Amino acid sequence: MKFFVDTADTAEIQDLAATGLLDGVTTNPSLIAKSGRDFMEVTKEICGMVDGPVSAEVVALDHETMLKEADVLRKIADNVCIKVPLTIDGLKTCKALTGEGTMVNVTLCFSANQALLAAKAGATFISPFIGRHDDNGFDGMELIEDIRLIYDNYDFSTEILAASIRHPVHVLESARIGADVATMPPAVIRGLFKHVLTDKGIEGFLADWQKTGQAILK
Ligand code: G3P
């Protein structure tokens, strides 16, 4: 499973990239606004921090303008992945861009039928929003399961990018189902490393080690 971080905070990206476990970055207009940075400038900086895809989202709603925006964004760096919303215009744009070899992440997916359409449009990634699905009384994990089943039925190569992840259990369930990618807020990635018994174990081992009076490094 690939791990993407869902943020435009470059300090966080730098820190997580240093673990060697980061495969890409996703941003959206809300995350860009939260960063307080210039969109083009921050996107370029992020593209230099990771080798993998960096999703940058168009804001136009019509196909022609989406294409024009995508053309500006894809010139930022080779690893830019254009993010488009799951609308008719978004999918028309997706088909045109992937046909030219540009990576596309289709976002705001809330149904398996929408994911089927995105795959037919040649999407590189489909982003089902688990947390927002749960928030509205639906089962986010069921959505991931349905998309996995459908993509496997037809051998679609579109990667399932589990998004709107709120906690480590969302990551665990997505991995069990076989989502290709999980994009997570920095705090969730950090949460994956943690276990109370790991901390307790280290504490116990170190206390006993000190009793030996030995050192590995002399
Ligand atoms: O980047 C899209 C997605 O991950 C947003 O998550 O928490 O705003 O629903 P959230």
PDB file of C-alpha atoms and ligand atoms in Angstrom:
ATOM      1  CA  MET A   1       0.000   0.000   0.000  1.00  0.00           C
ATOM      2  CA  LYS A   2       1.331   3.438  -0.912  1.00  0.00           C
ATOM      3  CA  PHE A   3       1.220   6.193   1.692  1.00  0.00           C
ATOM      4  CA  PHE A   4       0.438   9.751   0.631  1.00  0.00           C
ATOM      5  CA  VAL A   5       0.191  12.667   3.042  1.00  0.00           C
ATOM      6  CA  ASP A   6      -2.869  14.892   2.718  1.00  0.00           C
ATOM      7  CA  THR A   7      -1.498  18.358   3.457  1.00  0.00           C
ATOM      8  CA  ALA A   8       0.112  21.464   1.938  1.00  0.00           C
ATOM      9  CA  ASP A   9       2.220  22.050   5.054  1.00  0.00           C
ATOM     10  CA  THR A  10       5.771  21.745   3.703  1.00  0.00           C
ATOM     11  CA  ALA A  11       7.377  21.349   7.149  1.00  0.00           C
ATOM     12  CA  GLU A  12       5.162  18.318   7.795  1.00  0.00           C
ATOM     13  CA  ILE A  13       5.897  16.887   4.333  1.00  0.00           C
ATOM     14  CA  GLN A  14       9.654  17.330   4.832  1.00  0.00           C
ATOM     15  CA  ASP A  15       9.506  15.619   8.202  1.00  0.00           C
ATOM     16  CA  LEU A  16       7.470  12.661   6.941  1.00  0.00           C
ATOM     17  CA  ALA A  17       9.488  12.321   3.717  1.00  0.00           C
ATOM     18  CA  ALA A  18      12.566  11.804   5.922  1.00  0.00           C
ATOM     19  CA  THR A  19      11.049   8.499   7.151  1.00  0.00           C
ATOM     20  CA  GLY A  20      11.450   7.129   3.617  1.00  0.00           C
ATOM     21  CA  LEU A  21       7.864   5.862   3.804  1.00  0.00           C
ATOM     22  CA  LEU A  22       6.126   8.638   1.916  1.00  0.00           C
ATOM     23  CA  ASP A  23       5.059   7.832  -1.646  1.00  0.00           C
ATOM     24  CA  GLY A  24       3.234  11.032  -2.583  1.00  0.00           C
ATOM     25  CA  VAL A  25       1.199  14.042  -1.510  1.00  0.00           C
ATOM     26  CA  THR A  26      -2.387  15.136  -2.016  1.00  0.00           C
ATOM     27  CA  THR A  27      -3.616  18.702  -1.681  1.00  0.00           C
ATOM     28  CA  ASN A  28      -6.950  20.360  -2.253  1.00  0.00           C
ATOM     29  CA  PRO A  29      -8.122  24.003  -2.307  1.00  0.00           C
ATOM     30  CA  SER A  30      -8.992  23.874   1.430  1.00  0.00           C
ATOM     31  CA  LEU A  31      -5.503  22.620   2.331  1.00  0.00           C
ATOM     32  CA  ILE A  32      -3.891  25.303   0.135  1.00  0.00           C
ATOM     33  CA  ALA A  33      -6.011  27.960   1.886  1.00  0.00           C
ATOM     34  CA  LYS A  34      -4.976  26.526   5.271  1.00  0.00           C
ATOM     35  CA  SER A  35      -1.283  26.776   4.302  1.00  0.00           C
ATOM     36  CA  GLY A  36      -1.677  30.504   3.560  1.00  0.00           C
ATOM     37  CA  ARG A  37       0.811  30.026   0.691  1.00  0.00           C
ATOM     38  CA  ASP A  38       0.713  30.856  -3.024  1.00  0.00           C
ATOM     39  CA  PHE A  39      -0.717  27.779  -4.828  1.00  0.00           C
ATOM     40  CA  MET A  40       1.883  27.578  -7.596  1.00  0.00           C
ATOM     41  CA  GLU A  41       4.797  28.277  -5.293  1.00  0.00           C
ATOM     42  CA  VAL A  42       3.840  25.760  -2.600  1.00  0.00           C
ATOM     43  CA  THR A  43       2.973  23.078  -5.167  1.00  0.00           C
ATOM     44  CA  LYS A  44       6.392  23.475  -6.819  1.00  0.00           C
ATOM     45  CA  GLU A  45       8.089  23.207  -3.434  1.00  0.00           C
ATOM     46  CA  ILE A  46       6.129  20.052  -2.542  1.00  0.00           C
ATOM     47  CA  CYS A  47       6.955  18.460  -5.923  1.00  0.00           C
ATOM     48  CA  GLY A  48      10.626  18.802  -5.076  1.00  0.00           C
ATOM     49  CA  MET A  49      10.189  17.034  -1.732  1.00  0.00           C
ATOM     50  CA  VAL A  50       8.826  13.692  -2.970  1.00  0.00           C
ATOM     51  CA  ASP A  51       9.461  11.585  -6.062  1.00  0.00           C
ATOM     52  CA  GLY A  52       5.870  10.350  -6.260  1.00  0.00           C
ATOM     53  CA  PRO A  53       2.662  12.034  -7.413  1.00  0.00           C
ATOM     54  CA  VAL A  54       1.613  15.391  -5.976  1.00  0.00           C
ATOM     55  CA  SER A  55      -2.088  16.072  -6.520  1.00  0.00           C
ATOM     56  CA  ALA A  56      -2.973  19.668  -7.417  1.00  0.00           C
ATOM     57  CA  GLU A  57      -6.660  20.416  -7.915  1.00  0.00           C
ATOM     58  CA  VAL A  58      -8.327  22.485 -10.638  1.00  0.00           C
ATOM     59  CA  VAL A  59     -11.021  24.910  -9.470  1.00  0.00           C
ATOM     60  CA  ALA A  60     -12.903  25.523 -12.728  1.00  0.00           C
ATOM     61  CA  LEU A  61     -16.203  23.718 -13.205  1.00  0.00           C
ATOM     62  CA  ASP A  62     -16.290  23.545 -17.009  1.00  0.00           C
ATOM     63  CA  HIS A  63     -14.193  21.225 -19.159  1.00  0.00           C
ATOM     64  CA  GLU A  64     -12.493  23.911 -21.293  1.00  0.00           C
ATOM     65  CA  THR A  65     -11.311  25.952 -18.317  1.00  0.00           C
ATOM     66  CA  MET A  66     -10.323  22.819 -16.395  1.00  0.00           C
ATOM     67  CA  LEU A  67      -8.069  21.892 -19.309  1.00  0.00           C
ATOM     68  CA  LYS A  68      -6.509  25.356 -19.315  1.00  0.00           C
ATOM     69  CA  GLU A  69      -5.902  25.211 -15.551  1.00  0.00           C
ATOM     70  CA  ALA A  70      -4.484  21.691 -15.833  1.00  0.00           C
ATOM     71  CA  ASP A  71      -2.110  22.885 -18.520  1.00  0.00           C
ATOM     72  CA  VAL A  72      -0.696  25.497 -16.137  1.00  0.00           C
ATOM     73  CA  LEU A  73      -0.471  23.040 -13.241  1.00  0.00           C
ATOM     74  CA  ARG A  74       1.186  20.182 -15.132  1.00  0.00           C
ATOM     75  CA  LYS A  75       4.018  22.477 -16.168  1.00  0.00           C
ATOM     76  CA  ILE A  76       5.026  22.888 -12.500  1.00  0.00           C
ATOM     77  CA  ALA A  77       6.833  19.525 -12.373  1.00  0.00           C
ATOM     78  CA  ASP A  78       6.782  16.047 -13.903  1.00  0.00           C
ATOM     79  CA  ASN A  79       5.254  14.534 -10.755  1.00  0.00           C
ATOM     80  CA  VAL A  80       2.164  16.766 -10.705  1.00  0.00           C
ATOM     81  CA  CYS A  81      -1.072  14.772 -10.759  1.00  0.00           C
ATOM     82  CA  ILE A  82      -4.081  16.836 -11.821  1.00  0.00           C
ATOM     83  CA  LYS A  83      -7.018  16.503  -9.450  1.00  0.00           C
ATOM     84  CA  VAL A  84     -10.487  16.922 -10.955  1.00  0.00           C
ATOM     85  CA  PRO A  85     -13.914  16.614  -9.339  1.00  0.00           C
ATOM     86  CA  LEU A  86     -16.210  13.719 -10.163  1.00  0.00           C
ATOM     87  CA  THR A  87     -18.522  15.550 -12.543  1.00  0.00           C
ATOM     88  CA  ILE A  88     -19.214  15.117 -16.256  1.00  0.00           C
ATOM     89  CA  ASP A  89     -16.807  17.960 -17.047  1.00  0.00           C
ATOM     90  CA  GLY A  90     -14.259  16.552 -14.601  1.00  0.00           C
ATOM     91  CA  LEU A  91     -14.343  13.135 -16.254  1.00  0.00           C
ATOM     92  CA  LYS A  92     -14.144  14.636 -19.756  1.00  0.00           C
ATOM     93  CA  THR A  93     -11.043  16.457 -18.566  1.00  0.00           C
ATOM     94  CA  CYS A  94      -9.715  13.264 -16.990  1.00  0.00           C
ATOM     95  CA  LYS A  95     -10.060  11.356 -20.271  1.00  0.00           C
ATOM     96  CA  ALA A  96      -8.349  14.107 -22.258  1.00  0.00           C
ATOM     97  CA  LEU A  97      -5.458  14.475 -19.805  1.00  0.00           C
ATOM     98  CA  THR A  98      -4.738  10.787 -19.225  1.00  0.00           C
ATOM     99  CA  GLY A  99      -4.903  10.325 -23.022  1.00  0.00           C
ATOM    100  CA  GLU A 100      -1.950  12.732 -23.173  1.00  0.00           C
ATOM    101  CA  GLY A 101      -0.048  10.837 -20.472  1.00  0.00           C
ATOM    102  CA  THR A 102      -0.835  13.212 -17.584  1.00  0.00           C
ATOM    103  CA  MET A 103      -1.695  11.622 -14.227  1.00  0.00           C
ATOM    104  CA  VAL A 104      -5.210  12.386 -12.982  1.00  0.00           C
ATOM    105  CA  ASN A 105      -6.741  11.932  -9.539  1.00  0.00           C
ATOM    106  CA  VAL A 106     -10.550  12.011  -9.638  1.00  0.00           C
ATOM    107  CA  THR A 107     -11.748  13.396  -6.326  1.00  0.00           C
ATOM    108  CA  LEU A 108     -14.974  13.697  -4.324  1.00  0.00           C
ATOM    109  CA  CYS A 109     -16.083  10.134  -5.085  1.00  0.00           C
ATOM    110  CA  PHE A 110     -19.002   8.969  -2.948  1.00  0.00           C
ATOM    111  CA  SER A 111     -20.391   5.997  -4.865  1.00  0.00           C
ATOM    112  CA  ALA A 112     -19.083   2.859  -6.554  1.00  0.00           C
ATOM    113  CA  ASN A 113     -20.856   3.867  -9.778  1.00  0.00           C
ATOM    114  CA  GLN A 114     -18.928   7.156  -9.762  1.00  0.00           C
ATOM    115  CA  ALA A 115     -15.722   5.141  -9.336  1.00  0.00           C
ATOM    116  CA  LEU A 116     -16.716   2.935 -12.290  1.00  0.00           C
ATOM    117  CA  LEU A 117     -17.151   6.053 -14.438  1.00  0.00           C
ATOM    118  CA  ALA A 118     -13.751   7.409 -13.354  1.00  0.00           C
ATOM    119  CA  ALA A 119     -12.055   4.127 -14.293  1.00  0.00           C
ATOM    120  CA  LYS A 120     -13.757   4.192 -17.695  1.00  0.00           C
ATOM    121  CA  ALA A 121     -12.435   7.752 -18.115  1.00  0.00           C
ATOM    122  CA  GLY A 122      -8.905   6.390 -17.559  1.00  0.00           C
ATOM    123  CA  ALA A 123      -8.296   7.928 -14.123  1.00  0.00           C
ATOM    124  CA  THR A 124      -4.906   7.212 -12.606  1.00  0.00           C
ATOM    125  CA  PHE A 125      -6.415   7.445  -9.106  1.00  0.00           C
ATOM    126  CA  ILE A 126      -9.951   7.472  -7.730  1.00  0.00           C
ATOM    127  CA  SER A 127     -10.415   9.194  -4.371  1.00  0.00           C
ATOM    128  CA  PRO A 128     -13.362   7.822  -2.365  1.00  0.00           C
ATOM    129  CA  PHE A 129     -13.870   9.998   0.734  1.00  0.00           C
ATOM    130  CA  ILE A 130     -14.264   7.590   3.644  1.00  0.00           C
ATOM    131  CA  GLY A 131     -14.622  10.045   6.556  1.00  0.00           C
ATOM    132  CA  ARG A 132     -17.127  12.321   4.854  1.00  0.00           C
ATOM    133  CA  HIS A 133     -19.109   9.224   3.802  1.00  0.00           C
ATOM    134  CA  ASP A 134     -19.216   8.048   7.449  1.00  0.00           C
ATOM    135  CA  ASP A 135     -20.118  11.572   8.632  1.00  0.00           C
ATOM    136  CA  ASN A 136     -23.249  11.421   6.511  1.00  0.00           C
ATOM    137  CA  GLY A 137     -24.500   8.086   7.793  1.00  0.00           C
ATOM    138  CA  PHE A 138     -23.024   5.865   5.059  1.00  0.00           C
ATOM    139  CA  ASP A 139     -20.379   3.169   5.386  1.00  0.00           C
ATOM    140  CA  GLY A 140     -17.095   4.471   3.980  1.00  0.00           C
ATOM    141  CA  MET A 141     -15.405   1.084   4.125  1.00  0.00           C
ATOM    142  CA  GLU A 142     -18.239  -0.553   2.197  1.00  0.00           C
ATOM    143  CA  LEU A 143     -17.585   1.991  -0.551  1.00  0.00           C
ATOM    144  CA  ILE A 144     -13.909   0.940  -0.728  1.00  0.00           C
ATOM    145  CA  GLU A 145     -14.946  -2.744  -0.792  1.00  0.00           C
ATOM    146  CA  ASP A 146     -17.398  -2.181  -3.655  1.00  0.00           C
ATOM    147  CA  ILE A 147     -14.870  -0.250  -5.719  1.00  0.00           C
ATOM    148  CA  ARG A 148     -12.198  -2.939  -5.171  1.00  0.00           C
ATOM    149  CA  LEU A 149     -14.651  -5.626  -6.314  1.00  0.00           C
ATOM    150  CA  ILE A 150     -15.705  -3.714  -9.426  1.00  0.00           C
ATOM    151  CA  TYR A 151     -12.163  -2.737 -10.444  1.00  0.00           C
ATOM    152  CA  ASP A 152     -11.010  -6.348 -10.015  1.00  0.00           C
ATOM    153  CA  ASN A 153     -14.007  -7.666 -11.980  1.00  0.00           C
ATOM    154  CA  TYR A 154     -12.943  -5.657 -15.011  1.00  0.00           C
ATOM    155  CA  ASP A 155      -9.180  -5.420 -14.454  1.00  0.00           C
ATOM    156  CA  PHE A 156      -9.228  -1.635 -14.292  1.00  0.00           C
ATOM    157  CA  SER A 157      -5.777  -0.215 -13.579  1.00  0.00           C
ATOM    158  CA  THR A 158      -7.142   2.898 -11.813  1.00  0.00           C
ATOM    159  CA  GLU A 159      -5.673   2.939  -8.311  1.00  0.00           C
ATOM    160  CA  ILE A 160      -8.000   3.228  -5.323  1.00  0.00           C
ATOM    161  CA  LEU A 161      -6.766   6.149  -3.238  1.00  0.00           C
ATOM    162  CA  ALA A 162      -8.565   5.974   0.102  1.00  0.00           C
ATOM    163  CA  ALA A 163      -9.104   9.616   1.134  1.00  0.00           C
ATOM    164  CA  SER A 164     -10.764  11.579   3.924  1.00  0.00           C
ATOM    165  CA  ILE A 165      -9.097   9.211   6.368  1.00  0.00           C
ATOM    166  CA  ARG A 166      -9.638  10.274   9.959  1.00  0.00           C
ATOM    167  CA  HIS A 167      -7.897   7.603  12.061  1.00  0.00           C
ATOM    168  CA  PRO A 168      -5.584   4.555  11.867  1.00  0.00           C
ATOM    169  CA  VAL A 169      -8.503   2.074  11.750  1.00  0.00           C
ATOM    170  CA  HIS A 170      -9.524   3.591   8.398  1.00  0.00           C
ATOM    171  CA  VAL A 171      -6.002   2.772   7.158  1.00  0.00           C
ATOM    172  CA  LEU A 172      -6.124  -0.770   8.536  1.00  0.00           C
ATOM    173  CA  GLU A 173      -9.506  -1.487   6.948  1.00  0.00           C
ATOM    174  CA  SER A 174      -8.438   0.049   3.624  1.00  0.00           C
ATOM    175  CA  ALA A 175      -5.308  -2.126   3.617  1.00  0.00           C
ATOM    176  CA  ARG A 176      -7.381  -5.245   4.413  1.00  0.00           C
ATOM    177  CA  ILE A 177      -9.672  -4.512   1.477  1.00  0.00           C
ATOM    178  CA  GLY A 178      -6.728  -3.812  -0.824  1.00  0.00           C
ATOM    179  CA  ALA A 179      -6.923  -0.072  -1.488  1.00  0.00           C
ATOM    180  CA  ASP A 180      -3.804   0.816  -3.479  1.00  0.00           C
ATOM    181  CA  VAL A 181      -3.081   4.083  -1.668  1.00  0.00           C
ATOM    182  CA  ALA A 182      -4.078   5.778   1.573  1.00  0.00           C
ATOM    183  CA  THR A 183      -3.792   9.537   1.807  1.00  0.00           C
ATOM    184  CA  MET A 184      -3.696  10.635   5.412  1.00  0.00           C
ATOM    185  CA  PRO A 185      -3.345  13.786   7.472  1.00  0.00           C
ATOM    186  CA  PRO A 186       0.140  13.933   9.094  1.00  0.00           C
ATOM    187  CA  ALA A 187      -1.280  13.089  12.546  1.00  0.00           C
ATOM    188  CA  VAL A 188      -2.791   9.843  11.248  1.00  0.00           C
ATOM    189  CA  ILE A 189       0.517   8.777   9.665  1.00  0.00           C
ATOM    190  CA  ARG A 190       2.273   9.437  12.968  1.00  0.00           C
ATOM    191  CA  GLY A 191      -0.469   7.523  14.778  1.00  0.00           C
ATOM    192  CA  LEU A 192       0.344   4.404  12.734  1.00  0.00           C
ATOM    193  CA  PHE A 193       3.743   4.144  14.414  1.00  0.00           C
ATOM    194  CA  LYS A 194       2.312   4.256  17.917  1.00  0.00           C
ATOM    195  CA  HIS A 195       1.408   1.489  20.325  1.00  0.00           C
ATOM    196  CA  VAL A 196       1.280   1.794  24.081  1.00  0.00           C
ATOM    197  CA  LEU A 197       2.946  -1.631  24.467  1.00  0.00           C
ATOM    198  CA  THR A 198       5.836  -0.565  22.224  1.00  0.00           C
ATOM    199  CA  ASP A 199       6.493   2.434  24.504  1.00  0.00           C
ATOM    200  CA  LYS A 200       6.106   0.306  27.615  1.00  0.00           C
ATOM    201  CA  GLY A 201       8.382  -2.377  26.169  1.00  0.00           C
ATOM    202  CA  ILE A 202      11.147   0.121  25.386  1.00  0.00           C
ATOM    203  CA  GLU A 203      10.855   1.551  28.876  1.00  0.00           C
ATOM    204  CA  GLY A 204      11.238  -1.927  30.460  1.00  0.00           C
ATOM    205  CA  PHE A 205      14.141  -2.978  28.229  1.00  0.00           C
ATOM    206  CA  LEU A 206      16.036   0.249  28.911  1.00  0.00           C
ATOM    207  CA  ALA A 207      15.528  -0.013  32.670  1.00  0.00           C
ATOM    208  CA  ASP A 208      16.926  -3.580  32.625  1.00  0.00           C
ATOM    209  CA  TRP A 209      19.769  -2.607  30.288  1.00  0.00           C
ATOM    210  CA  GLN A 210      20.888   0.116  32.650  1.00  0.00           C
ATOM    211  CA  LYS A 211      21.206  -2.478  35.422  1.00  0.00           C
ATOM    212  CA  THR A 212      23.843  -4.312  33.345  1.00  0.00           C
ATOM    213  CA  GLY A 213      26.075  -1.227  33.341  1.00  0.00           C
ATOM    214  CA  GLN A 214      27.027  -2.013  29.724  1.00  0.00           C
ATOM    215  CA  ALA A 215      27.186   0.166  26.574  1.00  0.00           C
ATOM    216  CA  ILE A 216      27.065  -0.891  22.925  1.00  0.00           C
ATOM    217  CA  LEU A 217      29.022   2.150  21.753  1.00  0.00           C
ATOM    218  CA  LYS A 218      32.302   2.465  23.626  1.00  0.00           C
TER     219      LYS A 218
HETATM  220  O1  G3P B   1      -7.902  15.527   0.084  1.00  0.00           O
HETATM  221  C1  G3P B   1      -9.195  15.060   0.168  1.00  0.00           C
HETATM  222  C2  G3P B   1      -9.619  14.468   1.489  1.00  0.00           C
HETATM  223  O2  G3P B   1      -8.654  13.624   2.004  1.00  0.00           O
HETATM  224  C3  G3P B   1     -10.259  15.398   2.458  1.00  0.00           C
HETATM  225  O3  G3P B   1     -10.401  14.894   3.754  1.00  0.00           O
HETATM  226  O4  G3P B   1     -10.910  15.138   6.168  1.00  0.00           O
HETATM  227  O5  G3P B   1     -11.412  17.036   4.587  1.00  0.00           O
HETATM  228  O6  G3P B   1     -12.779  14.962   4.577  1.00  0.00           O
HETATM  229  P1  G3P B   1     -11.445  15.543   4.823  1.00  0.00           P
END
